[in-house]
Every structure is written in C-alpha cells, then in structure tokens.
C-alpha cells in the first residue's frame, strides 16, 4: 500500500503526464542594467540613495528575484455616441475615443525580499531616479520578463513588459513577529506587454 501511495504522489510531482502543477512563484528578469542610469540620475540631486544591486545579480543563486503574485495590466477602451441628434428614430453610431494609455496600463509585482534588500537597494532608487530625470531618460526603462515554471522545470507561462519603469513602491510595516517572508509590492507602467 505504501508503494502505491508513493507511486501516486510521484506521478503528481514528476511525471509530466500526470503531475498537478504548483506554480507558486514567478521568476523576474530585468533585461537591461539600469543601475548605472539610476546612480547617474541620483548623483545630480545629491541624494543619498544608490542602486546597490544590479539586475544581473538578481538572477544569481541566493538573490533570485521572485514574485509571489503578478498583476497583469487591464485593457479598456472608451466609446462615445457619434452623429447628430433627432435623426428620425435612427440610433447614433459609436466611435472609439481612446484606448487605455500607457501610464494606466500598469502591472505590479509582489516580490519576496532577499538578504540584499532589493527594495531599498534597487527598486526605490530606480523610482527616485525617475523623479529626477523623468521619462526622457530612456536608460531608466527596461523590459521586464516574468516566467513561471512547472514542477518538472519546463516553462508554464510568461510575459514580457516592454519599456517598463516603476511608478510606486508600497510602504510596509516592520514588526517583531513570526512572519516567514517579507513581501513587497512594486507597481510599474509599461509601453506594452506580450505573452510568451
């Protein structure tokens, strides 16, 4: 009976024909090293902030950047009636006024904190640098790829957010408690995104 139970559980965990996926985490890759542009912008304002972590470091063992949750941008269009009034009972036509603009097309990542304090060592300085240089500094934008894997290591699903930059870093409470993981939420805007 024990061997039967083990075979049953092994099938769900390793056999690609049977396993039930447990995709709890998303691997996050920032495709451009924006740390130099961040530090150059911040130095202009004599701020004490600094990007202490490079995006390439966030994919190495021990400092892997993972998100527990990824919020995909909403898509919406605004329509308005077009035509003249009192058209003898005919219904007016409708026209598209605008599609969601790129700042409203935001996404957020709930990232798990690592020993390097990636929020203060990277994401918050990135946001401050944008406040100094603005969106005209194209070196402060990067494609961000989020990837989710199955139990057997194969790719399950993924998204690429093009020309992304942070717009908000959520505050959080530090307290003495039994919390296993510190999770931080960062909101980004992007020019567009696509599914992998």
CSV table of C-alpha atoms in Angstrom, one decimal:
chain,number,residue,atom,x,y,z
A,1,UNK,CA,0.0,0.0,0.0
A,2,UNK,CA,2.9,2.4,0.8
A,3,UNK,CA,4.5,1.8,-2.6
A,4,UNK,CA,1.1,2.5,-4.3
A,5,UNK,CA,0.8,5.8,-2.4
A,6,UNK,CA,4.4,6.8,-3.3
A,7,UNK,CA,3.8,6.0,-7.0
A,8,UNK,CA,0.7,8.1,-6.9
A,9,UNK,CA,2.4,11.1,-5.3
A,10,UNK,CA,5.5,10.7,-7.5
A,11,UNK,CA,3.3,10.8,-10.6
A,12,UNK,CA,1.8,14.1,-9.5
A,13,UNK,CA,5.2,15.6,-8.7
A,14,UNK,CA,7.4,14.4,-11.5
A,15,UNK,CA,5.6,12.6,-14.3
A,16,UNK,CA,4.6,15.3,-16.9
A,17,UNK,CA,1.7,13.1,-18.0
A,18,UNK,CA,0.1,13.3,-14.6
A,19,UNK,CA,1.5,15.9,-12.3
A,20,UNK,CA,-0.6,18.8,-11.0
A,21,UNK,CA,1.4,22.0,-11.3
A,22,UNK,CA,2.2,24.1,-8.3
A,23,UNK,CA,3.3,27.3,-9.8
A,24,UNK,CA,3.6,29.5,-6.7
A,25,UNK,CA,6.4,31.7,-7.8
A,26,UNK,CA,7.3,33.8,-10.9
A,27,UNK,CA,10.9,34.3,-11.8
A,28,UNK,CA,11.5,38.0,-12.6
A,29,UNK,CA,14.2,39.2,-15.0
A,30,UNK,CA,15.1,42.8,-15.7
A,31,UNK,CA,16.6,42.7,-19.2
A,32,UNK,CA,18.7,45.9,-19.1
A,33,UNK,CA,21.2,47.0,-16.5
A,34,UNK,CA,19.6,50.3,-15.4
A,35,UNK,CA,21.7,50.6,-12.2
A,36,UNK,CA,24.2,53.0,-13.9
A,37,UNK,CA,21.5,55.3,-15.2
A,38,UNK,CA,19.9,55.2,-11.7
A,39,UNK,CA,23.1,56.2,-9.9
A,40,UNK,CA,23.9,58.9,-12.5
A,41,UNK,CA,20.4,60.5,-12.1
A,42,UNK,CA,20.5,60.4,-8.3
A,43,UNK,CA,24.0,61.9,-8.2
A,44,UNK,CA,22.7,65.1,-9.9
A,45,UNK,CA,20.4,65.7,-7.0
A,46,UNK,CA,22.9,64.9,-4.2
A,47,UNK,CA,20.6,62.3,-2.8
A,48,UNK,CA,21.9,59.6,-0.5
A,49,UNK,CA,20.2,56.8,-2.4
A,50,UNK,CA,22.1,54.4,-4.6
A,51,UNK,CA,21.4,51.3,-6.6
A,52,UNK,CA,23.5,48.7,-4.7
A,53,UNK,CA,22.2,45.8,-6.7
A,54,UNK,CA,22.4,45.2,-10.5
A,55,UNK,CA,19.6,43.4,-12.3
A,56,UNK,CA,22.1,40.7,-13.4
A,57,UNK,CA,22.8,39.9,-9.7
A,58,UNK,CA,19.1,39.3,-9.2
A,59,UNK,CA,19.2,36.1,-11.3
A,60,UNK,CA,22.1,34.5,-9.4
A,61,UNK,CA,21.7,31.9,-6.7
A,62,UNK,CA,20.9,33.4,-3.4
A,63,UNK,CA,19.5,36.7,-4.7
A,64,UNK,CA,16.9,35.3,-7.1
A,65,UNK,CA,14.2,37.8,-7.8
A,66,UNK,CA,10.9,36.0,-7.5
A,67,UNK,CA,7.3,37.3,-7.3
A,68,UNK,CA,4.5,35.5,-5.5
A,69,UNK,CA,2.0,37.5,-7.5
A,70,UNK,CA,1.9,39.3,-10.8
A,71,UNK,CA,-1.0,41.6,-11.6
A,72,UNK,CA,-1.5,41.8,-15.4
A,73,UNK,CA,-2.5,45.2,-16.8
A,74,UNK,CA,-6.1,45.9,-17.6
A,75,UNK,CA,-7.2,46.8,-21.1
A,76,UNK,CA,-10.1,49.1,-21.7
A,77,UNK,CA,-11.5,51.3,-24.5
A,78,UNK,CA,-13.7,54.4,-24.1
A,79,UNK,CA,-16.5,54.9,-26.6
A,80,UNK,CA,-18.9,57.8,-27.3
A,81,UNK,CA,-22.0,58.3,-29.4
A,82,UNK,CA,-21.2,60.0,-32.7
A,83,UNK,CA,-23.7,61.6,-35.0
A,84,UNK,CA,-26.5,64.2,-35.0
A,85,UNK,CA,-29.5,64.3,-32.6
A,86,UNK,CA,-33.1,63.8,-33.8
A,87,UNK,CA,-32.2,61.6,-36.7
A,88,UNK,CA,-35.8,60.4,-37.1
A,89,UNK,CA,-35.5,57.4,-34.8
A,90,UNK,CA,-32.2,56.1,-36.1
A,91,UNK,CA,-29.7,55.2,-33.4
A,92,UNK,CA,-26.4,57.1,-33.3
A,93,UNK,CA,-23.2,55.4,-34.2
A,94,UNK,CA,-20.5,54.9,-31.7
A,95,UNK,CA,-16.8,55.7,-32.1
A,96,UNK,CA,-13.7,54.8,-30.1
A,97,UNK,CA,-12.4,57.8,-28.2
A,98,UNK,CA,-9.3,56.3,-26.7
A,99,UNK,CA,-7.6,53.1,-25.6
A,100,UNK,CA,-6.0,52.7,-22.2
A,101,UNK,CA,-2.9,55.0,-22.1
A,102,UNK,CA,0.4,53.5,-21.2
A,103,UNK,CA,0.5,55.0,-17.6
A,104,UNK,CA,-2.8,53.4,-16.9
A,105,UNK,CA,-1.6,50.1,-18.3
A,106,UNK,CA,0.2,49.2,-15.1
A,107,UNK,CA,1.3,46.0,-13.6
A,108,UNK,CA,2.5,45.1,-10.1
A,109,UNK,CA,4.8,42.5,-8.7
A,110,UNK,CA,4.7,41.2,-5.1
A,111,UNK,CA,8.3,40.3,-4.7
A,112,UNK,CA,9.8,38.3,-1.9
A,113,UNK,CA,12.6,40.1,0.0
A,114,UNK,CA,16.1,38.7,-0.1
A,115,UNK,CA,19.1,39.3,2.1
A,116,UNK,CA,20.2,42.1,-0.3
A,117,UNK,CA,17.1,44.3,0.5
A,118,UNK,CA,16.3,44.6,-3.2
A,119,UNK,CA,13.5,47.1,-2.5
A,120,UNK,CA,15.9,49.7,-0.9
A,121,UNK,CA,18.9,48.7,-2.9
A,122,UNK,CA,17.3,48.7,-6.3
A,123,UNK,CA,13.5,49.5,-6.8
A,124,UNK,CA,13.2,52.6,-4.6
A,125,UNK,CA,16.4,54.2,-6.0
A,126,UNK,CA,15.0,53.4,-9.5
A,127,UNK,CA,11.8,55.3,-8.7
A,128,UNK,CA,13.7,58.2,-7.2
A,129,UNK,CA,15.9,58.4,-10.3
A,130,UNK,CA,12.8,58.7,-12.5
A,131,UNK,CA,11.6,61.6,-10.3
A,132,UNK,CA,14.9,63.4,-11.0
A,133,UNK,CA,15.4,62.6,-14.7
A,134,UNK,CA,11.8,61.9,-15.8
A,135,UNK,CA,10.7,59.7,-18.7
A,136,UNK,CA,13.0,61.4,-21.2
A,137,UNK,CA,15.9,59.3,-19.8
A,138,UNK,CA,15.3,56.2,-21.8
A,139,UNK,CA,18.1,54.4,-20.0
A,140,UNK,CA,15.8,54.2,-17.0
A,141,UNK,CA,13.3,51.9,-18.8
A,142,UNK,CA,13.8,48.2,-19.3
A,143,UNK,CA,11.9,45.2,-20.5
A,144,UNK,CA,10.8,43.0,-17.6
A,145,UNK,CA,10.2,39.3,-18.1
A,146,UNK,CA,8.2,37.2,-15.7
A,147,UNK,CA,8.3,33.4,-16.1
A,148,UNK,CA,6.5,30.6,-14.3
A,149,UNK,CA,7.8,27.0,-14.4
A,150,UNK,CA,6.1,23.6,-13.9
A,151,UNK,CA,7.3,21.1,-11.3
A,152,UNK,CA,9.4,19.4,-14.0
A,153,UNK,CA,11.3,22.6,-14.8
A,154,UNK,CA,9.5,23.3,-18.1
A,155,UNK,CA,8.2,26.8,-18.8
A,156,UNK,CA,4.5,27.1,-17.9
A,157,UNK,CA,3.7,30.7,-18.9
A,158,UNK,CA,5.4,34.0,-19.1
A,159,UNK,CA,5.0,37.7,-20.0
A,160,UNK,CA,7.3,40.4,-21.3
A,161,UNK,CA,6.5,44.0,-20.2
A,162,UNK,CA,8.1,46.4,-22.7
A,163,UNK,CA,9.9,49.7,-21.7
A,164,UNK,CA,8.8,49.3,-18.1
A,165,UNK,CA,9.6,51.6,-15.2
A,166,UNK,CA,8.4,51.7,-11.5
A,167,UNK,CA,5.6,54.1,-10.5
A,168,UNK,CA,5.1,53.2,-6.9
A,169,UNK,CA,6.8,51.2,-4.1
A,170,UNK,CA,4.3,50.2,-1.4
A,171,UNK,CA,5.1,51.0,2.2
A,172,UNK,CA,5.1,48.2,4.7
A,173,UNK,CA,5.3,47.6,8.5
A,174,UNK,CA,8.4,46.2,10.2
A,175,UNK,CA,7.5,44.4,13.4
A,176,UNK,CA,8.6,41.6,15.7
A,177,UNK,CA,6.5,38.7,14.7
A,178,UNK,CA,6.6,35.2,13.2
A,179,UNK,CA,6.3,36.2,9.6
A,180,UNK,CA,8.4,33.9,7.5
A,181,UNK,CA,8.8,36.1,4.4
A,182,UNK,CA,8.7,39.8,3.8
A,183,UNK,CA,6.8,40.6,0.6
A,184,UNK,CA,7.0,44.0,-1.1
A,185,UNK,CA,4.7,45.3,-3.8
A,186,UNK,CA,6.1,47.4,-6.7
A,187,UNK,CA,3.8,48.9,-9.4
A,188,UNK,CA,5.2,49.5,-12.9
A,189,UNK,CA,4.0,51.2,-16.0
A,190,UNK,CA,4.9,49.8,-19.4
A,191,UNK,CA,4.6,50.7,-23.1
A,192,UNK,CA,3.0,47.4,-23.9
A,193,UNK,CA,3.2,43.7,-22.9
A,194,UNK,CA,3.0,40.4,-24.6
A,195,UNK,CA,2.5,36.8,-23.6
A,196,UNK,CA,5.4,34.4,-24.2
